[in-house]
Each structure stands twice: as C-alpha cells, then as structure tokens.
PDB file of C-alpha atoms and ligand atoms in Angstrom:
ATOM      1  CA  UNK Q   1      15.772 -22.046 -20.950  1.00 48.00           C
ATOM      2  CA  UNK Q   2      15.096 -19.531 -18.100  1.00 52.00           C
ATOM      3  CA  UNK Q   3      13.920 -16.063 -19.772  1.00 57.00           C
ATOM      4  CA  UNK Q   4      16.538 -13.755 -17.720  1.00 63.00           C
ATOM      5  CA  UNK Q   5      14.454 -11.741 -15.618  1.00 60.00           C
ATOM      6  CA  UNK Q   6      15.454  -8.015 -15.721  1.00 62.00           C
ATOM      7  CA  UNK Q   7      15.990  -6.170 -12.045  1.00 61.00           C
ATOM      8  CA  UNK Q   8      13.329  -3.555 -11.422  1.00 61.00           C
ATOM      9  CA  UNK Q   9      15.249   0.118 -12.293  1.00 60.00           C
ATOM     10  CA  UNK Q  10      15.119   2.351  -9.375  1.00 57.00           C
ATOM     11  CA  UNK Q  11      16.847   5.493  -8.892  1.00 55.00           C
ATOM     12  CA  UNK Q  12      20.234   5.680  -6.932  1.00 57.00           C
ATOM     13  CA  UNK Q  13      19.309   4.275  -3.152  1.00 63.00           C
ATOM     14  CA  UNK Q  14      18.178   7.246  -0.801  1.00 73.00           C
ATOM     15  CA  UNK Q  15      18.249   5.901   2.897  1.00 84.00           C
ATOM     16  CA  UNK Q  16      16.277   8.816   4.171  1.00 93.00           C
ATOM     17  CA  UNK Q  17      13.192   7.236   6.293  1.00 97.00           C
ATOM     18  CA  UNK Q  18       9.532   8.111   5.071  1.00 97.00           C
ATOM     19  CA  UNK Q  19       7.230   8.117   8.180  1.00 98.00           C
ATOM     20  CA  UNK Q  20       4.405   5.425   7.692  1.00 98.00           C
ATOM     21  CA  UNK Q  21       2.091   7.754   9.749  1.00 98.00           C
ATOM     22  CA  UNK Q  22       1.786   4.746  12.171  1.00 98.00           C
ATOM     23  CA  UNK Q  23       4.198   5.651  14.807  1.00 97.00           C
ATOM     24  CA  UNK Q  24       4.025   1.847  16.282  1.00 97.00           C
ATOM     25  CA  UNK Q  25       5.248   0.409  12.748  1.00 98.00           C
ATOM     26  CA  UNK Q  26       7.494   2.951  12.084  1.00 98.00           C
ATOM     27  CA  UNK Q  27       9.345   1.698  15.080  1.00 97.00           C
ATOM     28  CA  UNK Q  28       9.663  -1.728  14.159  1.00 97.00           C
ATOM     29  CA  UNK Q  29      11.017  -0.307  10.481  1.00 97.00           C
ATOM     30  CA  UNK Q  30      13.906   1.658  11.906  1.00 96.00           C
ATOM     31  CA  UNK Q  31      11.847   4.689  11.439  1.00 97.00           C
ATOM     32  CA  UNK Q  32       9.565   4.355   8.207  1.00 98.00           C
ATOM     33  CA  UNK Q  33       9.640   3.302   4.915  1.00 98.00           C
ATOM     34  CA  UNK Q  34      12.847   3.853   2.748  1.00 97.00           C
ATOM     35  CA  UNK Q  35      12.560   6.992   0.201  1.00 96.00           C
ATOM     36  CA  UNK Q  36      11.123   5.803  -2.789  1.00 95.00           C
ATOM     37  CA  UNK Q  37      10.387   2.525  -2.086  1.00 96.00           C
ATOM     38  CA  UNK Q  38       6.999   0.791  -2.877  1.00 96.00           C
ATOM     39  CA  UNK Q  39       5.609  -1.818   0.088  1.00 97.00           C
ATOM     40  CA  UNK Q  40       2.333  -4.318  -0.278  1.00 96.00           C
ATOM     41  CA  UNK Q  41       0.044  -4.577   2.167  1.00 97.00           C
ATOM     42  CA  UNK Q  42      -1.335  -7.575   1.867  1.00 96.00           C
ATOM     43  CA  UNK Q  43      -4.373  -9.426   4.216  1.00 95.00           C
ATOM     44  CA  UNK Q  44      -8.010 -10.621   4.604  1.00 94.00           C
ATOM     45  CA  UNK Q  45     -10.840  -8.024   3.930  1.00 94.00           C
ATOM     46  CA  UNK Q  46     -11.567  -5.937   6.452  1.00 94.00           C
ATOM     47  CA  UNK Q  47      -8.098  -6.086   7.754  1.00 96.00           C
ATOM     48  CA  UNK Q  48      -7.105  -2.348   7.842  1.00 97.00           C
ATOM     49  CA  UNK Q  49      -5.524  -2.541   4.341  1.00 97.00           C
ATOM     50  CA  UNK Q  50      -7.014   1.200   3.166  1.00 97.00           C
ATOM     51  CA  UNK Q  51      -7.464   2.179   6.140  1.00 98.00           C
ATOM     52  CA  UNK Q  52      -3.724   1.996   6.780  1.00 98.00           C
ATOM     53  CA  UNK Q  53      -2.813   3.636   3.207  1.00 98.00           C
ATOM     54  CA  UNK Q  54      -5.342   6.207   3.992  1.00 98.00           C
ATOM     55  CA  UNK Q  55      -2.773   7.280   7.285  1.00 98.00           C
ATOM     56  CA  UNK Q  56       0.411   6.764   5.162  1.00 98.00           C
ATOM     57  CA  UNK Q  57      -0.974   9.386   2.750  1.00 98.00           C
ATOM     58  CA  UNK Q  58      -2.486  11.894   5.687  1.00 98.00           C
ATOM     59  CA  UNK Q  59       0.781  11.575   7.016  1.00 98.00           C
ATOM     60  CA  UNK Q  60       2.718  13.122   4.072  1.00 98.00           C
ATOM     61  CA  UNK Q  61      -1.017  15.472   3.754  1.00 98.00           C
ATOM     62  CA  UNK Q  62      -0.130  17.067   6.522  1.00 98.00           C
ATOM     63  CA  UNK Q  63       3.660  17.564   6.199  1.00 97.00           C
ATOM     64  CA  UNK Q  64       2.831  19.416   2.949  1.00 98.00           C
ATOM     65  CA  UNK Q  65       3.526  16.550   0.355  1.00 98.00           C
ATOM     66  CA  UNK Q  66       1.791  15.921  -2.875  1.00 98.00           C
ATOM     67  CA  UNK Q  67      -0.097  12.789  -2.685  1.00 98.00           C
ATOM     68  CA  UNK Q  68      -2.097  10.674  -5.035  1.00 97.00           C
ATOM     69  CA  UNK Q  69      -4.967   7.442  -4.189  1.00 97.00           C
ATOM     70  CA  UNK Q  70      -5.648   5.499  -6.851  1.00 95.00           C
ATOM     71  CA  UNK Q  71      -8.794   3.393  -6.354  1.00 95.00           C
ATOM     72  CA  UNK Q  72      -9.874   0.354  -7.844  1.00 91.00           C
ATOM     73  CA  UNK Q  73     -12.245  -0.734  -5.212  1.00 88.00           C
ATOM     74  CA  UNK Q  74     -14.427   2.292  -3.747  1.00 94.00           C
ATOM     75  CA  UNK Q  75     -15.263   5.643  -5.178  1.00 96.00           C
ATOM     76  CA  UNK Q  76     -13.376   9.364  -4.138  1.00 97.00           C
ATOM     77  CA  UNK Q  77     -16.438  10.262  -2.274  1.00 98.00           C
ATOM     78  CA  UNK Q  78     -15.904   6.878  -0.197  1.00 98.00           C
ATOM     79  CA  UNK Q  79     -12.200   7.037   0.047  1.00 98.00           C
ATOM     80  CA  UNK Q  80     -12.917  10.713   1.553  1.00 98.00           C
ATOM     81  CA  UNK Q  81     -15.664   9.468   4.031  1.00 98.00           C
ATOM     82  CA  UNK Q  82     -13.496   7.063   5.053  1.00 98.00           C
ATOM     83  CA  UNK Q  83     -10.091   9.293   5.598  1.00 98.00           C
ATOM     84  CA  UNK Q  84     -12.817  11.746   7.843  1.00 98.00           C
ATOM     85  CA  UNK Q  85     -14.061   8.988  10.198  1.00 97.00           C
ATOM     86  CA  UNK Q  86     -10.500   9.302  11.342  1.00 97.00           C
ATOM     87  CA  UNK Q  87     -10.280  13.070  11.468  1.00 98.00           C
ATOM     88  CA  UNK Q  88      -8.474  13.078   8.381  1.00 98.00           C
ATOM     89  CA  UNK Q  89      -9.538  15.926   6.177  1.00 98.00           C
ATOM     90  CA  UNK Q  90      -9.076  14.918   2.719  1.00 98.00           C
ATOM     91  CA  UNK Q  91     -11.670  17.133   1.102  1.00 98.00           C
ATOM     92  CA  UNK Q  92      -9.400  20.234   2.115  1.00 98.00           C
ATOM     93  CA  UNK Q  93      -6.047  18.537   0.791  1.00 98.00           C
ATOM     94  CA  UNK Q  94      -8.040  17.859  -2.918  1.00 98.00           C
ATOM     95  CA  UNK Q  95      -9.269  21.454  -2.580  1.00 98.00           C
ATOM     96  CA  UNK Q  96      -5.710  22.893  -2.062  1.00 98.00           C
ATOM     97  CA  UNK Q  97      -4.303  21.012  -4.727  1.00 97.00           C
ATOM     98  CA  UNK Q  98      -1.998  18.589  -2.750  1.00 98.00           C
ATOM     99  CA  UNK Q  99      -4.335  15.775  -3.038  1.00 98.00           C
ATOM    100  CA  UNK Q 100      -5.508  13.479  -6.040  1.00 98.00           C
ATOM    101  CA  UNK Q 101      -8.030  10.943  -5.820  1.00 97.00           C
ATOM    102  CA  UNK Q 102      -8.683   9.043  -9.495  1.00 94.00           C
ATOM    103  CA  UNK Q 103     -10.823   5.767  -9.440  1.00 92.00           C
ATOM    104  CA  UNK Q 104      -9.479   3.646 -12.301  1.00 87.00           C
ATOM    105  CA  UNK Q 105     -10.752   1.112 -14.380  1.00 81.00           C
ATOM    106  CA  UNK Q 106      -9.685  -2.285 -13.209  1.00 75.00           C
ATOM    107  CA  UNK Q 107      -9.781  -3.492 -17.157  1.00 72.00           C
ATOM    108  CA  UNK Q 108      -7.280  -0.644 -18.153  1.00 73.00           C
ATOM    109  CA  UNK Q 109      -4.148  -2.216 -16.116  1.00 71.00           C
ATOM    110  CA  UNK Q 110      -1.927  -0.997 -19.083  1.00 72.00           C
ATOM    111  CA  UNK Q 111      -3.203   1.957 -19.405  1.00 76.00           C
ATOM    112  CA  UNK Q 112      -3.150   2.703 -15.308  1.00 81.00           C
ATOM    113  CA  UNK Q 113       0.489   2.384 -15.829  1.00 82.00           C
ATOM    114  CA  UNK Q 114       1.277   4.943 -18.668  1.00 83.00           C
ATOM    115  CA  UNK Q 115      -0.786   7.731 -16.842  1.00 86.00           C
ATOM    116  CA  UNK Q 116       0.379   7.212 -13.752  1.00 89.00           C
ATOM    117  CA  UNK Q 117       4.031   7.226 -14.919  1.00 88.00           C
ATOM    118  CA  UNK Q 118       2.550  10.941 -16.585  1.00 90.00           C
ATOM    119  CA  UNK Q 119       1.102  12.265 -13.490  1.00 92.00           C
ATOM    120  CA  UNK Q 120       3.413  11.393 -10.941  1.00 93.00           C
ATOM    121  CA  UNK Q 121       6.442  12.755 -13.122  1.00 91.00           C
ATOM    122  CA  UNK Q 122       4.308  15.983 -14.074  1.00 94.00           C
ATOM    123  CA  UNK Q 123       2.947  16.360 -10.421  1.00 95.00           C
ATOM    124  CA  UNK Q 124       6.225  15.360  -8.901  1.00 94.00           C
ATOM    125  CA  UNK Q 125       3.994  13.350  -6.427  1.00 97.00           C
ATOM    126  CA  UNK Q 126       5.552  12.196  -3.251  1.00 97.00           C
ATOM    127  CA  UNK Q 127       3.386   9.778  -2.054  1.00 98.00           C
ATOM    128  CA  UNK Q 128       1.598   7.086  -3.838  1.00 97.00           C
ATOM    129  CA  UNK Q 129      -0.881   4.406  -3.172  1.00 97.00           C
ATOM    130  CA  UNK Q 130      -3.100   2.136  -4.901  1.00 95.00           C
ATOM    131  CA  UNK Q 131      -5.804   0.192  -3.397  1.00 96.00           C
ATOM    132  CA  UNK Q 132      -6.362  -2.700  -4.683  1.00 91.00           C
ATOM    133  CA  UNK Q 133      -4.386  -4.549  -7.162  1.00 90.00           C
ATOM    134  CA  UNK Q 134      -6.372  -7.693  -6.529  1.00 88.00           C
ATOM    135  CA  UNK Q 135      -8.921  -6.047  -8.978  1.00 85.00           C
ATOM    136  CA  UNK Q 136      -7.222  -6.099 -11.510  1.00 80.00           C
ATOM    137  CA  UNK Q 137      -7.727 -10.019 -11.933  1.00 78.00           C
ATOM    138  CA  UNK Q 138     -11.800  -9.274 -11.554  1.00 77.00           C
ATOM    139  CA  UNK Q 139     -11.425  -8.217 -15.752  1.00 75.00           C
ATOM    140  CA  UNK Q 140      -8.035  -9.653 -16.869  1.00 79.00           C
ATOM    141  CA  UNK Q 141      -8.582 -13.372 -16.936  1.00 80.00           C
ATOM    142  CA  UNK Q 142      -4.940 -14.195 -18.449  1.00 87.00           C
ATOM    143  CA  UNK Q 143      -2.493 -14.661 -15.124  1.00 85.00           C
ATOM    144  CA  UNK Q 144       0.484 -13.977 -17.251  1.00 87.00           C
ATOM    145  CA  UNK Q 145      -1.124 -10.698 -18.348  1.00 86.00           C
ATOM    146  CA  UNK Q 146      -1.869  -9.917 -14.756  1.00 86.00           C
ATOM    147  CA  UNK Q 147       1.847 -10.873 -13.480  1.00 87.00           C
ATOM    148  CA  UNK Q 148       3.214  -8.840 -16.081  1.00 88.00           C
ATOM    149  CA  UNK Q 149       1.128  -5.637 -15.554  1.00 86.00           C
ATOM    150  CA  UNK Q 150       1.818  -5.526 -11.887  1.00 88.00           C
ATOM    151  CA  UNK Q 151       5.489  -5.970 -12.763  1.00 91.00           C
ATOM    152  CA  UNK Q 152       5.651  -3.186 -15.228  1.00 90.00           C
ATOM    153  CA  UNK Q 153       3.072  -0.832 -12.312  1.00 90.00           C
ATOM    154  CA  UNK Q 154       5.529  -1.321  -9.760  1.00 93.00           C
ATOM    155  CA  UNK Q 155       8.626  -0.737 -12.391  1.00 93.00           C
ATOM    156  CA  UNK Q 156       6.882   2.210 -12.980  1.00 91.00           C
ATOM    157  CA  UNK Q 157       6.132   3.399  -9.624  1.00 92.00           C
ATOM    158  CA  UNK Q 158      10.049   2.710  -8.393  1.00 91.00           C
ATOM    159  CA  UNK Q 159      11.869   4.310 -11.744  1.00 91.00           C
ATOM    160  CA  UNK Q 160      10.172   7.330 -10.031  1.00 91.00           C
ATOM    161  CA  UNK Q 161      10.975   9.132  -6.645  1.00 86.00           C
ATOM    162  CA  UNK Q 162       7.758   8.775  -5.167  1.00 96.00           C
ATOM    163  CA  UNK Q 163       7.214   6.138  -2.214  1.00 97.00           C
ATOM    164  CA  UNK Q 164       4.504   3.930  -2.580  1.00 97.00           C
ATOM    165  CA  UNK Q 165       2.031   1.338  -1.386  1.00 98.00           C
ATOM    166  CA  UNK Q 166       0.046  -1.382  -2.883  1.00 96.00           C
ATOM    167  CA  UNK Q 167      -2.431  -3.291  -1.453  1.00 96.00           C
ATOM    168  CA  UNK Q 168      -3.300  -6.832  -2.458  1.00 94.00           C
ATOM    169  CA  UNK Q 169      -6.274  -8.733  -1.000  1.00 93.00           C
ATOM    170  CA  UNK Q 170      -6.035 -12.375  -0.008  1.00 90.00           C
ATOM    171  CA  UNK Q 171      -8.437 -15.101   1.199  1.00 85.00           C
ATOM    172  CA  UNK Q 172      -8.435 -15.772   5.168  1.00 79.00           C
ATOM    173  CA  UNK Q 173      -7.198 -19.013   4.255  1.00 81.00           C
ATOM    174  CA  UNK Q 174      -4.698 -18.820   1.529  1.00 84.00           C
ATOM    175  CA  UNK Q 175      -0.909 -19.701   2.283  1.00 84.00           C
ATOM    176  CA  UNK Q 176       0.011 -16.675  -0.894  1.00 87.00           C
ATOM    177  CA  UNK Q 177       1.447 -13.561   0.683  1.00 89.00           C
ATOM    178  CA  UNK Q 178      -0.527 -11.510  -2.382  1.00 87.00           C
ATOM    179  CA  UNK Q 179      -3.623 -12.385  -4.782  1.00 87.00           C
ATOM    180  CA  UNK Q 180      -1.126 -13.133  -8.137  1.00 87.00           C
ATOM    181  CA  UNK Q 181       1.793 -14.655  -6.339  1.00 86.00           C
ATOM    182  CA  UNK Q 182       4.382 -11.607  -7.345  1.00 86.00           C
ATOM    183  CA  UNK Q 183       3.622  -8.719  -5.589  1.00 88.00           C
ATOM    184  CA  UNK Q 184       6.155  -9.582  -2.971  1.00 90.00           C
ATOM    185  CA  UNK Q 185       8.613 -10.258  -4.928  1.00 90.00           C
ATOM    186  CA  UNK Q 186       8.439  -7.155  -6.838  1.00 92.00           C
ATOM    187  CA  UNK Q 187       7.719  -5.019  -4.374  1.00 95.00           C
ATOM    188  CA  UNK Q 188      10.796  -3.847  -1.602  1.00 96.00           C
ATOM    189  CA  UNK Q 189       8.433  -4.496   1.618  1.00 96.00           C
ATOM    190  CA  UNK Q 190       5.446  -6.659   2.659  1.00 96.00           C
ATOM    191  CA  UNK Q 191       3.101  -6.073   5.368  1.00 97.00           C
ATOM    192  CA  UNK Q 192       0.693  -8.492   6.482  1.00 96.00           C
ATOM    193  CA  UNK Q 193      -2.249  -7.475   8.759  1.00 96.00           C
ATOM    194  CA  UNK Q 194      -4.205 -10.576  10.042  1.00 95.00           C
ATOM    195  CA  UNK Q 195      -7.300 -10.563  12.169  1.00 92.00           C
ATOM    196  CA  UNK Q 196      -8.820 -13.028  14.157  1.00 86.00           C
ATOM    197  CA  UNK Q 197     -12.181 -13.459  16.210  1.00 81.00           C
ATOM    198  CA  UNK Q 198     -12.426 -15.237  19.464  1.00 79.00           C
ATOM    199  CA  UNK Q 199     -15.701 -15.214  20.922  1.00 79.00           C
ATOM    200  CA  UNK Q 200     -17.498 -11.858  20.752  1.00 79.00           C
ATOM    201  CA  UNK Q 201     -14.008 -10.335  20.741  1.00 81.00           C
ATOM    202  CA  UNK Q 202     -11.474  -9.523  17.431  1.00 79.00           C
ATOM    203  CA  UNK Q 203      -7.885  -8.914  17.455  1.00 89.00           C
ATOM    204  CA  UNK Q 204      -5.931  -6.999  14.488  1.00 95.00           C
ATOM    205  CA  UNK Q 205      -2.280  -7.947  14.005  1.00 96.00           C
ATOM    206  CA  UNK Q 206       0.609  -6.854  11.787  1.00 97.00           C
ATOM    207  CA  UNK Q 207       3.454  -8.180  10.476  1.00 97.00           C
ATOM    208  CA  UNK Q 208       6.410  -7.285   8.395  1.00 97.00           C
ATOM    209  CA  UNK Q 209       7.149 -10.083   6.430  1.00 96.00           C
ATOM    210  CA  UNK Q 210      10.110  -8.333   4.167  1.00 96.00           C
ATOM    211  CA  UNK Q 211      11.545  -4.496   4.129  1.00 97.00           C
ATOM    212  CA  UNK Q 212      14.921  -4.580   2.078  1.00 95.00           C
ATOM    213  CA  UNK Q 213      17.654  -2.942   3.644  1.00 94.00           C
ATOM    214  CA  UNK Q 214      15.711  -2.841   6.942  1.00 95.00           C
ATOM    215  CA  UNK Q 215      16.170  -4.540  10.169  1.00 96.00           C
ATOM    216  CA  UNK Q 216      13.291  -4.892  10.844  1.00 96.00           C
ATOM    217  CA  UNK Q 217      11.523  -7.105  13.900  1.00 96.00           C
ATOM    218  CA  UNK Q 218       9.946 -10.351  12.705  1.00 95.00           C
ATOM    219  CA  UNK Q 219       7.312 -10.587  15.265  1.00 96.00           C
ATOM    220  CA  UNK Q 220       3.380  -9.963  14.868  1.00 96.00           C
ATOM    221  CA  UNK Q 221       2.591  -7.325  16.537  1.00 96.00           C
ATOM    222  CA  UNK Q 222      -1.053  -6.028  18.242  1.00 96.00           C
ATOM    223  CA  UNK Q 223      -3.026  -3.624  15.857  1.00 96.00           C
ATOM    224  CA  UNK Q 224      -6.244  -1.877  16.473  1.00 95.00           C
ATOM    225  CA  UNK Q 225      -8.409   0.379  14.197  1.00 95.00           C
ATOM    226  CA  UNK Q 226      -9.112   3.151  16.556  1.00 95.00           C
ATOM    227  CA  UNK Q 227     -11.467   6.573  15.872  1.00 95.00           C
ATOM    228  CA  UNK Q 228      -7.820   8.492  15.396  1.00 96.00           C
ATOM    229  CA  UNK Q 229      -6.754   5.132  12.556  1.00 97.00           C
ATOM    230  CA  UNK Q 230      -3.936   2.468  13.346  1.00 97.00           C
ATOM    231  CA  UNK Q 231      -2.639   1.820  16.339  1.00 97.00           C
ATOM    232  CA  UNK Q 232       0.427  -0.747  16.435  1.00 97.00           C
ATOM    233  CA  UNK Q 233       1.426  -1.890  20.232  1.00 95.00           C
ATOM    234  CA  UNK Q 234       4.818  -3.077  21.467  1.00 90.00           C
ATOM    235  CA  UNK Q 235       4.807  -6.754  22.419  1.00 85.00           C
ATOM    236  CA  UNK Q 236       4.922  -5.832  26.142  1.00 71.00           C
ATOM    237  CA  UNK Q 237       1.573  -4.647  26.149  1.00 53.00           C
ATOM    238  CA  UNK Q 238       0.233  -8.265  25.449  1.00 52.00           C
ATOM    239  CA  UNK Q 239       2.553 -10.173  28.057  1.00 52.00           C
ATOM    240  CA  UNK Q 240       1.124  -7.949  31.002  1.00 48.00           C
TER     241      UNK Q 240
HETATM  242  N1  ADP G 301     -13.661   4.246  13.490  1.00 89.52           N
HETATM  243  C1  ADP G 301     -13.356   2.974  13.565  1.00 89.52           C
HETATM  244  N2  ADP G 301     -13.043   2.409  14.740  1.00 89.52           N
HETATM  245  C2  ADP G 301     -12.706   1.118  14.806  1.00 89.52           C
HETATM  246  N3  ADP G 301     -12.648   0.289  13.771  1.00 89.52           N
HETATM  247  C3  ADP G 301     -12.946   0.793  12.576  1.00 89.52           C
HETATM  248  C4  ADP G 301     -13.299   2.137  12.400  1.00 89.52           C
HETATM  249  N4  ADP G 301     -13.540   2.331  11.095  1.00 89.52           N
HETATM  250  C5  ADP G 301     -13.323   1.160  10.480  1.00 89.52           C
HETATM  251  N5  ADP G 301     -12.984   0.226  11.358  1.00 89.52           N
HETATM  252  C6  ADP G 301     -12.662  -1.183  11.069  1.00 89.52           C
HETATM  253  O1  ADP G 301     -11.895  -1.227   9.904  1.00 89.52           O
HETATM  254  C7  ADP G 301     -12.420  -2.191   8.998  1.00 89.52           C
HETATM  255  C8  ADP G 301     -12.218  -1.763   7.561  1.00 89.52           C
HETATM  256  O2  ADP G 301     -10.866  -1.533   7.365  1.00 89.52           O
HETATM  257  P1  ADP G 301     -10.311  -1.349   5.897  1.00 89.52           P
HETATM  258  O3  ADP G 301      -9.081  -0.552   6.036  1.00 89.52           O
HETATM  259  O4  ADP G 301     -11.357  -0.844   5.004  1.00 89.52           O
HETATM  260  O5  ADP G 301      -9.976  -2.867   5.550  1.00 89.52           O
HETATM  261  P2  ADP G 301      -9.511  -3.527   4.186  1.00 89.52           P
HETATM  262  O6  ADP G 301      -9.127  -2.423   3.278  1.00 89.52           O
HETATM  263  O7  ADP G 301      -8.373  -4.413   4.580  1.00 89.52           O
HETATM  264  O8  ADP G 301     -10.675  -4.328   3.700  1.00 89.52           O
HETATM  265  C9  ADP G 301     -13.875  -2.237   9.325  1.00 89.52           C
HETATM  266  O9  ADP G 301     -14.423  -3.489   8.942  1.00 89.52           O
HETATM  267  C10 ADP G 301     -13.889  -2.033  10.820  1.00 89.52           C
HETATM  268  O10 ADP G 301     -13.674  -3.258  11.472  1.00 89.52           O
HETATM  269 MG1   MG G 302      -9.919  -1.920   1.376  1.00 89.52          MG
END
C-alpha cells in the first residue's frame, strides 16, 4: 500500500567534525557538524538564518576550502554586503577562486539539482549552502512536486562529500519544523533559531532539534547577532 521509501545514499560515514564557525554551537554539537552531512536551519524571518550560513561558509573561507551560496532569496551583491557587515570578505574569496555565489531561479528546482550535482563534483566543493528552500514553493504550486525536489536536492547534496546547509523559512506561529513538512526528515540535523520581543528589548535563541549521530544538548540556548556574526552563550550566562 505504502510506496517503500528509499534511504537517502550517502557516502561511507566520516566522523571527522566540520566547524560551524559558531564556536558556541559547535560546543553543544560535540565539535561541529559531521563531514558531509547536510543540516536545516529552520526559523522566523529575520532570525539569523543567512546570517548564520554566511559564518558556516567564512569559516571553511578562511581555512582555505572551496565554498559555494546558492541564493534563492537575495542577489550576490547582497549576499556579499551582508558577509562584510561582519568583516567577512567575500569579494576577495570570489576573486581568488574559492568562492561561488549563483542566484537561482526558484521555478528551476529540477534543474538546481542537476547543476549543482555538476559543480560541486567538478569543483570538488567543500562547503555548501542554500538559502532558501522555502522559495521554491513561491513558483511550484504542486506540494508533491515540491516534497519530491527537496528530496532528490538533498539526495544530491549527501551522495556528494560536501557538507551542507539548507535553510527553510517558517511562520512565527507555525508548529512545522520547515515550510514543506520534509526537510527534517531528510536532512541529518535541524537547527531552530527563534526570536522573541519583550518590550523595547529582543532575544535570539537556538536550538538543535536533531543532529544524527550527535549528542547533542537539547536546551535553547541565548543567540545574538553581533557586528563580528553569531554569538551562541552557555546557559550559565542567563541564570546569573
Ligand atoms: N551587524 C549587526 N548587528 C546586530 N544585528 C544584526 C546585524 N546585522 C543584521 N542583524 C540582525 O540580523 C537580522 C537578519 O538576519 P538574517 O540572517 O538575514 O535573518 P533570516 O535569514 O533568518 O531572515 C536583522 O533583521 C538584524 O536584526
Ligand atoms: Mg535570510
């Protein structure tokens, strides 16, 4: 009755740690992300979605790795103005060849997947991110369609040796983890950032809702967007 669902291919596991850039999540990840594993991170707007996948990607930048940002939501020129608020110079990354910046189509979901498949293999890109999947529901009215072509992106990404993030926007109020309802599951870790106003004050929050073969703390933790990017604070900081 049940169409058997296949299990995502992934290459043999590597449990080498991939450093988030974020030194206060990596902590609470024993260390980073796993090696060639794709995480969503999933949460209201505003909630430090790029902004956090602009620091994952600076931190493999700077340690020399290829990296690639897809963008469905904001142009290369605004992904780059963005990166250098933080003192993150992305300009001289795409100049020296490490760094890619493509803004896609949100119509062309199939199509996303076959080139990225291409340039990651041909590039031999280590990082990967994609900002934001959500989009891809703005042109593809058909939810099956959608379901499927995030579950053949993320196929994609994984039967390669790059680690990646996703992002996936959701309304303040919705009880979904992601837009379509199967990002999680396809995906090896969730983060959700939250963010909440009281009175003339807002507090950022993080929380890892799922990291496979982590141990990873269940908690929500503090999270600010400072000038230098992310900032995630141990617990303690809040009890004094
Ligand atoms: N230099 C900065 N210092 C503090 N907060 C900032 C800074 N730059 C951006 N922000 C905050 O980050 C938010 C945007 O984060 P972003 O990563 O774009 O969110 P999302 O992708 O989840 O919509 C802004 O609305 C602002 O609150
Ligand atoms: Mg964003």
């Amino acid at each position: 009755m049940f169409k058997h669902v296949p299990k995502l291919k992934s290459p043999l596991p590597d449990n080498s740690r991939v450093s988030t850039g974020v030194s206060g999540l990596d902590k609470i990840i024993q260390g980073g992300f796993l090696k060639g594993s794709c995480v969503l991170v999933t949460g209201g707007t505003g909630t430090g979605k790029t902004t956090l996948m602009l620091q994952f990607l600076n931190e493999g930048l700077k340690n020399g790795e290829k990296c690639i940002f897809i963008t469905l939501e904001e142009s290369a020129e605004d992904i780059k103005a963005d990166a250098l608020q933080f003192g993150w110079d992305f300009l001289k990354y795409e100049k020296n060849g490490q760094l890619r910046i493509e803004m896609y189509d949100p119509f062309e979901l199939t199509d996303v997947n076959l080139r990225l498949k291409d340039l990651i293999i041909t590039n031999n890109y280590k990082r990967v991110v994609i900002d934001s999947t959500s989009l891809f529901g703005m042109y593809i009215k058909d939810d099956y369609k959608i379901r499927k072509g995030l579950y053949s992106l993320v196929s994609t990404i994984k039967a390669t040796n790059c680690t990646a993030m996703i992002s996936s926007e959701i309304t303040e109020d919705s009880k979904l983890l992601s837009r379509y309802g199967i990002e999680e599951f396809v995906t090896d870790g969730v983060i959700v950032l939250y963010f909440m106003g009281i009175g003339s004050q807002g507090f950022g929050s993080v929380q890892v809702r799922k990291m496979r073969r982590t141990n990873h703390a269940k908690a929500v933790y503090p999270m600010e967007i400072t000038d230098n990017g992310i900032v995630v604070s141990e617990l303690e900081k809040f009890k004094a």
